[in-house]
mmCIF file of C-alpha atoms and ligand atoms in Angstrom:
data_model
loop_
_atom_site.group_PDB
_atom_site.id
_atom_site.type_symbol
_atom_site.label_atom_id
_atom_site.label_comp_id
_atom_site.label_asym_id
_atom_site.label_seq_id
_atom_site.Cartn_x
_atom_site.Cartn_y
_atom_site.Cartn_z
ATOM 1 C CA MET A 1 0.042 -0.037 0.067
ATOM 2 C CA GLY A 2 1.288 3.486 -0.938
ATOM 3 C CA LYS A 3 1.884 6.299 1.477
ATOM 4 C CA LYS A 4 -1.374 8.136 2.194
ATOM 5 C CA LEU A 5 -2.086 11.768 1.234
ATOM 6 C CA VAL A 6 -1.590 14.080 4.337
ATOM 7 C CA ILE A 7 -4.170 16.895 4.610
ATOM 8 C CA GLY A 8 -4.411 19.923 6.907
ATOM 9 C CA VAL A 9 -7.839 21.111 7.715
ATOM 10 C CA LEU A 10 -8.471 24.971 8.363
ATOM 11 C CA ALA A 11 -11.591 25.688 10.165
ATOM 12 C CA SER A 12 -13.122 28.597 12.232
ATOM 13 C CA GLY A 13 -16.384 27.236 13.484
ATOM 14 C CA ARG A 14 -18.542 24.236 14.326
ATOM 15 C CA GLY A 15 -16.672 21.812 12.017
ATOM 16 C CA THR A 16 -19.285 19.728 10.546
ATOM 17 C CA ASN A 17 -17.310 19.429 7.180
ATOM 18 C CA LEU A 18 -14.332 18.489 9.321
ATOM 19 C CA GLN A 19 -16.479 15.809 11.057
ATOM 20 C CA SER A 20 -17.678 14.316 7.695
ATOM 21 C CA ILE A 21 -14.202 14.006 6.578
ATOM 22 C CA ILE A 22 -13.109 12.220 9.913
ATOM 23 C CA ASN A 23 -16.036 9.978 9.457
ATOM 24 C CA SER A 24 -15.367 9.066 5.923
ATOM 25 C CA ILE A 25 -11.785 8.334 6.982
ATOM 26 C CA GLU A 26 -12.936 6.148 9.780
ATOM 27 C CA GLU A 27 -15.546 4.534 7.607
ATOM 28 C CA GLU A 28 -12.730 3.876 4.975
ATOM 29 C CA ARG A 29 -14.448 5.854 2.270
ATOM 30 C CA LEU A 30 -11.692 8.437 2.083
ATOM 31 C CA ASP A 31 -8.064 7.073 2.059
ATOM 32 C CA VAL A 32 -6.065 10.174 3.529
ATOM 33 C CA GLU A 33 -4.560 11.123 6.781
ATOM 34 C CA ILE A 34 -5.332 14.305 8.662
ATOM 35 C CA GLY A 35 -1.993 15.674 9.584
ATOM 36 C CA ILE A 36 -3.424 18.663 11.637
ATOM 37 C CA VAL A 37 -6.501 20.857 12.245
ATOM 38 C CA ILE A 38 -5.760 24.460 12.373
ATOM 39 C CA SER A 39 -8.233 27.135 13.651
ATOM 40 C CA ASP A 40 -7.950 30.899 14.021
ATOM 41 C CA LYS A 41 -10.475 30.794 16.728
ATOM 42 C CA ALA A 42 -9.612 29.093 20.098
ATOM 43 C CA ASP A 43 -13.315 28.145 20.879
ATOM 44 C CA ALA A 44 -13.831 26.525 17.472
ATOM 45 C CA LYS A 45 -15.846 23.374 17.997
ATOM 46 C CA ALA A 46 -13.622 22.075 15.043
ATOM 47 C CA LEU A 47 -10.769 21.885 17.351
ATOM 48 C CA SER A 48 -12.711 19.739 20.033
ATOM 49 C CA ARG A 49 -13.831 17.366 17.333
ATOM 50 C CA ALA A 50 -10.375 16.831 16.233
ATOM 51 C CA GLU A 51 -9.283 16.158 19.728
ATOM 52 C CA ASP A 52 -12.042 13.915 20.474
ATOM 53 C CA HIS A 53 -10.767 11.766 17.368
ATOM 54 C CA GLY A 54 -7.194 11.874 18.532
ATOM 55 C CA LEU A 55 -6.095 14.290 15.859
ATOM 56 C CA LYS A 56 -3.404 16.900 16.128
ATOM 57 C CA GLN A 57 -5.143 20.267 16.342
ATOM 58 C CA GLN A 58 -3.707 23.835 17.000
ATOM 59 C CA CYS A 59 -5.169 27.265 17.400
ATOM 60 C CA ILE A 60 -3.113 30.030 15.534
ATOM 61 C CA ARG A 61 -4.542 33.490 16.386
ATOM 62 C CA PRO A 62 -3.999 36.162 13.853
ATOM 63 C CA SER A 63 -3.921 38.756 16.622
ATOM 64 C CA GLU A 64 -0.773 37.228 17.932
ATOM 65 C CA PHE A 65 1.120 38.509 14.904
ATOM 66 C CA ASP A 66 2.311 41.831 13.469
ATOM 67 C CA ASN A 67 0.891 41.314 10.131
ATOM 68 C CA ILE A 68 -1.007 38.707 7.838
ATOM 69 C CA LYS A 69 2.277 37.603 6.264
ATOM 70 C CA GLU A 70 3.724 36.487 9.642
ATOM 71 C CA TYR A 71 0.531 34.832 10.774
ATOM 72 C CA GLU A 72 0.441 32.859 7.408
ATOM 73 C CA ALA A 73 4.020 32.082 7.612
ATOM 74 C CA GLU A 74 3.423 30.346 10.847
ATOM 75 C CA MET A 75 0.516 28.401 9.284
ATOM 76 C CA ILE A 76 2.878 27.406 6.698
ATOM 77 C CA LYS A 77 5.444 26.324 9.150
ATOM 78 C CA VAL A 78 2.990 24.246 11.173
ATOM 79 C CA LEU A 79 1.457 22.808 8.014
ATOM 80 C CA GLU A 80 4.835 21.660 6.798
ATOM 81 C CA GLU A 81 6.161 20.392 10.175
ATOM 82 C CA ASN A 82 2.964 18.121 9.749
ATOM 83 C CA ASN A 83 3.944 17.117 6.222
ATOM 84 C CA VAL A 84 0.621 18.447 4.886
ATOM 85 C CA GLU A 85 0.410 18.008 1.058
ATOM 86 C CA LEU A 86 -3.244 19.470 0.617
ATOM 87 C CA VAL A 87 -4.895 22.213 2.563
ATOM 88 C CA VAL A 88 -8.587 21.726 3.069
ATOM 89 C CA MET A 89 -10.561 24.819 4.031
ATOM 90 C CA ALA A 90 -13.799 23.770 5.976
ATOM 91 C CA GLY A 91 -15.573 26.688 7.205
ATOM 92 C CA PHE A 92 -12.538 28.722 7.531
ATOM 93 C CA MET A 93 -13.661 32.240 7.803
ATOM 94 C CA ARG A 94 -10.505 34.129 6.738
ATOM 95 C CA ILE A 95 -9.299 35.157 3.299
ATOM 96 C CA LEU A 96 -5.915 33.810 2.535
ATOM 97 C CA SER A 97 -3.461 36.299 0.979
ATOM 98 C CA SER A 98 -1.725 35.704 -2.339
ATOM 99 C CA TYR A 99 1.404 34.675 -0.448
ATOM 100 C CA PHE A 100 -0.454 31.702 1.113
ATOM 101 C CA ILE A 101 -2.316 30.780 -2.064
ATOM 102 C CA GLN A 102 0.821 30.860 -4.090
ATOM 103 C CA TYR A 103 2.731 28.972 -1.671
ATOM 104 C CA TYR A 104 0.153 26.071 -1.895
ATOM 105 C CA SER A 105 -0.565 26.725 -5.375
ATOM 106 C CA ASN A 106 -3.431 24.119 -6.684
ATOM 107 C CA GLN A 107 -3.043 22.510 -3.268
ATOM 108 C CA ILE A 108 -5.915 24.291 -1.426
ATOM 109 C CA MET A 109 -9.601 23.199 -1.641
ATOM 110 C CA ASN A 110 -12.460 25.295 -0.309
ATOM 111 C CA ILE A 111 -16.259 24.260 -0.138
ATOM 112 C CA HIS A 112 -18.949 26.873 -0.487
ATOM 113 C CA PRO A 113 -22.775 26.704 -0.036
ATOM 114 C CA SER A 114 -23.917 27.637 -3.581
ATOM 115 C CA LEU A 115 -23.648 26.586 -7.132
ATOM 116 C CA LEU A 116 -20.636 28.856 -7.953
ATOM 117 C CA PRO A 117 -20.123 31.280 -9.710
ATOM 118 C CA SER A 118 -23.305 32.297 -8.253
ATOM 119 C CA PHE A 119 -23.556 33.875 -4.850
ATOM 120 C CA PRO A 120 -19.896 33.897 -3.795
ATOM 121 C CA GLY A 121 -19.066 35.439 -0.271
ATOM 122 C CA THR A 122 -20.873 35.382 2.888
ATOM 123 C CA ASP A 123 -24.651 34.640 3.333
ATOM 124 C CA ALA A 124 -24.777 32.425 -0.039
ATOM 125 C CA GLN A 125 -28.049 30.746 1.062
ATOM 126 C CA LYS A 126 -29.703 34.198 1.755
ATOM 127 C CA GLN A 127 -28.266 35.400 -1.483
ATOM 128 C CA ALA A 128 -29.960 32.322 -3.349
ATOM 129 C CA LEU A 129 -33.392 32.801 -1.733
ATOM 130 C CA GLU A 130 -33.482 36.640 -2.304
ATOM 131 C CA TYR A 131 -32.521 36.033 -6.086
ATOM 132 C CA GLY A 132 -35.339 33.455 -6.144
ATOM 133 C CA VAL A 133 -33.292 30.664 -7.845
ATOM 134 C CA LYS A 134 -35.109 27.214 -8.002
ATOM 135 C CA VAL A 135 -31.974 25.212 -7.366
ATOM 136 C CA SER A 136 -29.055 25.820 -5.353
ATOM 137 C CA GLY A 137 -26.200 23.522 -4.018
ATOM 138 C CA CYS A 138 -22.545 23.373 -3.029
ATOM 139 C CA THR A 139 -19.216 23.603 -4.658
ATOM 140 C CA VAL A 140 -15.878 22.205 -3.841
ATOM 141 C CA HIS A 141 -13.126 24.335 -5.627
ATOM 142 C CA PHE A 142 -9.506 24.929 -5.662
ATOM 143 C CA ALA A 143 -8.937 28.179 -3.888
ATOM 144 C CA ASP A 144 -7.100 31.101 -5.971
ATOM 145 C CA GLU A 145 -6.702 34.715 -5.003
ATOM 146 C CA GLY A 146 -10.324 35.775 -5.508
ATOM 147 C CA ILE A 147 -13.250 35.155 -3.220
ATOM 148 C CA ASP A 148 -14.869 31.683 -3.628
ATOM 149 C CA SER A 149 -13.262 31.818 -7.248
ATOM 150 C CA GLY A 150 -10.776 29.162 -8.496
ATOM 151 C CA PRO A 151 -11.391 26.014 -10.591
ATOM 152 C CA ILE A 152 -14.439 24.063 -9.855
ATOM 153 C CA ILE A 153 -13.873 20.393 -8.848
ATOM 154 C CA ILE A 154 -17.391 19.137 -8.087
ATOM 155 C CA GLN A 155 -20.849 20.446 -7.442
ATOM 156 C CA SER A 156 -24.113 19.126 -6.106
ATOM 157 C CA ALA A 157 -27.570 20.626 -6.627
ATOM 158 C CA VAL A 158 -30.466 20.740 -3.983
ATOM 159 C CA PRO A 159 -33.840 22.077 -4.902
ATOM 160 C CA VAL A 160 -34.937 25.401 -3.303
ATOM 161 C CA LEU A 161 -38.663 25.093 -2.072
ATOM 162 C CA GLU A 162 -41.184 27.763 -2.058
ATOM 163 C CA ASP A 163 -41.451 27.852 1.738
ATOM 164 C CA ASP A 164 -37.527 27.615 2.501
ATOM 165 C CA THR A 165 -36.084 29.749 5.019
ATOM 166 C CA VAL A 166 -32.154 30.363 5.320
ATOM 167 C CA THR A 167 -32.191 27.667 7.878
ATOM 168 C CA SER A 168 -34.111 24.954 5.917
ATOM 169 C CA LEU A 169 -32.063 25.671 2.737
ATOM 170 C CA SER A 170 -28.740 25.687 4.593
ATOM 171 C CA LYS A 171 -29.570 22.338 6.208
ATOM 172 C CA ARG A 172 -30.245 20.788 2.825
ATOM 173 C CA ILE A 173 -27.128 22.131 1.347
ATOM 174 C CA LEU A 174 -24.958 21.210 4.337
ATOM 175 C CA ALA A 175 -26.214 17.588 3.885
ATOM 176 C CA GLU A 176 -24.769 17.600 0.422
ATOM 177 C CA GLU A 177 -21.694 19.297 1.603
ATOM 178 C CA HIS A 178 -20.962 16.410 3.825
ATOM 179 C CA ARG A 179 -21.205 13.919 0.953
ATOM 180 C CA LEU A 180 -19.300 16.222 -1.583
ATOM 181 C CA TYR A 181 -16.142 17.151 0.246
ATOM 182 C CA PRO A 182 -14.773 13.869 1.133
ATOM 183 C CA LYS A 183 -15.394 12.735 -2.660
ATOM 184 C CA ALA A 184 -13.517 15.717 -3.825
ATOM 185 C CA ILE A 185 -10.643 15.012 -1.551
ATOM 186 C CA GLN A 186 -10.764 11.291 -2.491
ATOM 187 C CA LEU A 187 -10.272 12.333 -6.210
ATOM 188 C CA TYR A 188 -7.342 14.512 -5.255
ATOM 189 C CA ALA A 189 -5.843 11.597 -3.284
ATOM 190 C CA GLU A 190 -6.240 9.422 -6.188
ATOM 191 C CA ASN A 191 -4.444 11.925 -8.437
ATOM 192 C CA LYS A 192 -7.428 12.147 -10.579
ATOM 193 C CA LEU A 193 -7.797 15.899 -10.863
ATOM 194 C CA ARG A 194 -6.052 17.896 -13.578
ATOM 195 C CA ILE A 195 -6.198 21.612 -14.117
ATOM 196 C CA ARG A 196 -6.167 22.775 -17.669
ATOM 197 C CA ALA A 197 -6.903 26.311 -18.836
ATOM 198 C CA GLY A 198 -8.586 27.211 -15.478
ATOM 199 C CA LYS A 199 -10.828 24.104 -15.579
ATOM 200 C CA VAL A 200 -10.562 20.871 -13.640
ATOM 201 C CA GLU A 201 -10.709 17.624 -15.577
ATOM 202 C CA ILE A 202 -11.538 14.577 -13.710
ATOM 203 C CA ILE A 203 -9.533 11.767 -15.258
HETATM 204 C C1 GRF B 301 -20.262 25.515 5.252
HETATM 205 O O1 GRF B 301 -21.471 25.864 4.878
HETATM 206 C C2 GRF B 301 -19.214 25.779 4.247
HETATM 207 O O2 GRF B 301 -19.800 25.615 2.927
HETATM 208 C C3 GRF B 301 -18.998 27.155 4.403
HETATM 209 O O3 GRF B 301 -18.902 27.239 5.882
HETATM 210 C C4 GRF B 301 -19.693 26.376 6.525
HETATM 211 C C5 GRF B 301 -18.884 25.656 7.359
HETATM 212 O O4 GRF B 301 -19.730 24.727 8.258
HETATM 213 N N1 GRF B 301 -17.605 27.475 3.715
HETATM 214 P P1 GRF B 301 -18.940 23.745 9.106
HETATM 215 O O5 GRF B 301 -18.035 24.501 10.288
HETATM 216 O O6 GRF B 301 -18.098 22.775 8.446
HETATM 217 O O7 GRF B 301 -20.100 23.125 9.964
#
């Protein structure tokens, strides 16, 4: 058996996507190793989820550094010390600078709760409801220097119902996120993703 891909997960909040990645690994649907979970928030539930599963976790607070570059340099140092080859953003509420993005060029994934390129940024589900789309969903993409831009890896659609609220739509989308993210990471681990002319080909 070959060496497993080592991923590093960045999360700021409740960490349900992290949990779905952990579950997928434990249930042997995802053949990677989590090298470290990093949060910018000490009270992120994602950190305790990691701890509960015996994973390495660390809080790196931006406020402890003089500037963003030093903060990101520390993140890179910790990711490297833990041999991370793919950075997985799972509800990480910070925008990474071009320094970090270029350092891990095409090695950072993000998940977003809309069918990109529609509704990037915050409150994607609210944006979808306000626009009146009949279908929404989620997108896993490689991160580039824009906000929720970057080559799309896989997407999944869900219906938007007439009586949907932000809560009910978010819940329906989140269930799909939990299915989709492990799948995208597994495709990367199997070396099945190629980026050509800004588009991802699944080979
Ligand atoms: C998800 O909806 C994800 O798409 C977005 O942030 C949310 C994170 O949720 N980027 P969780 O922390 O994984 O539960």
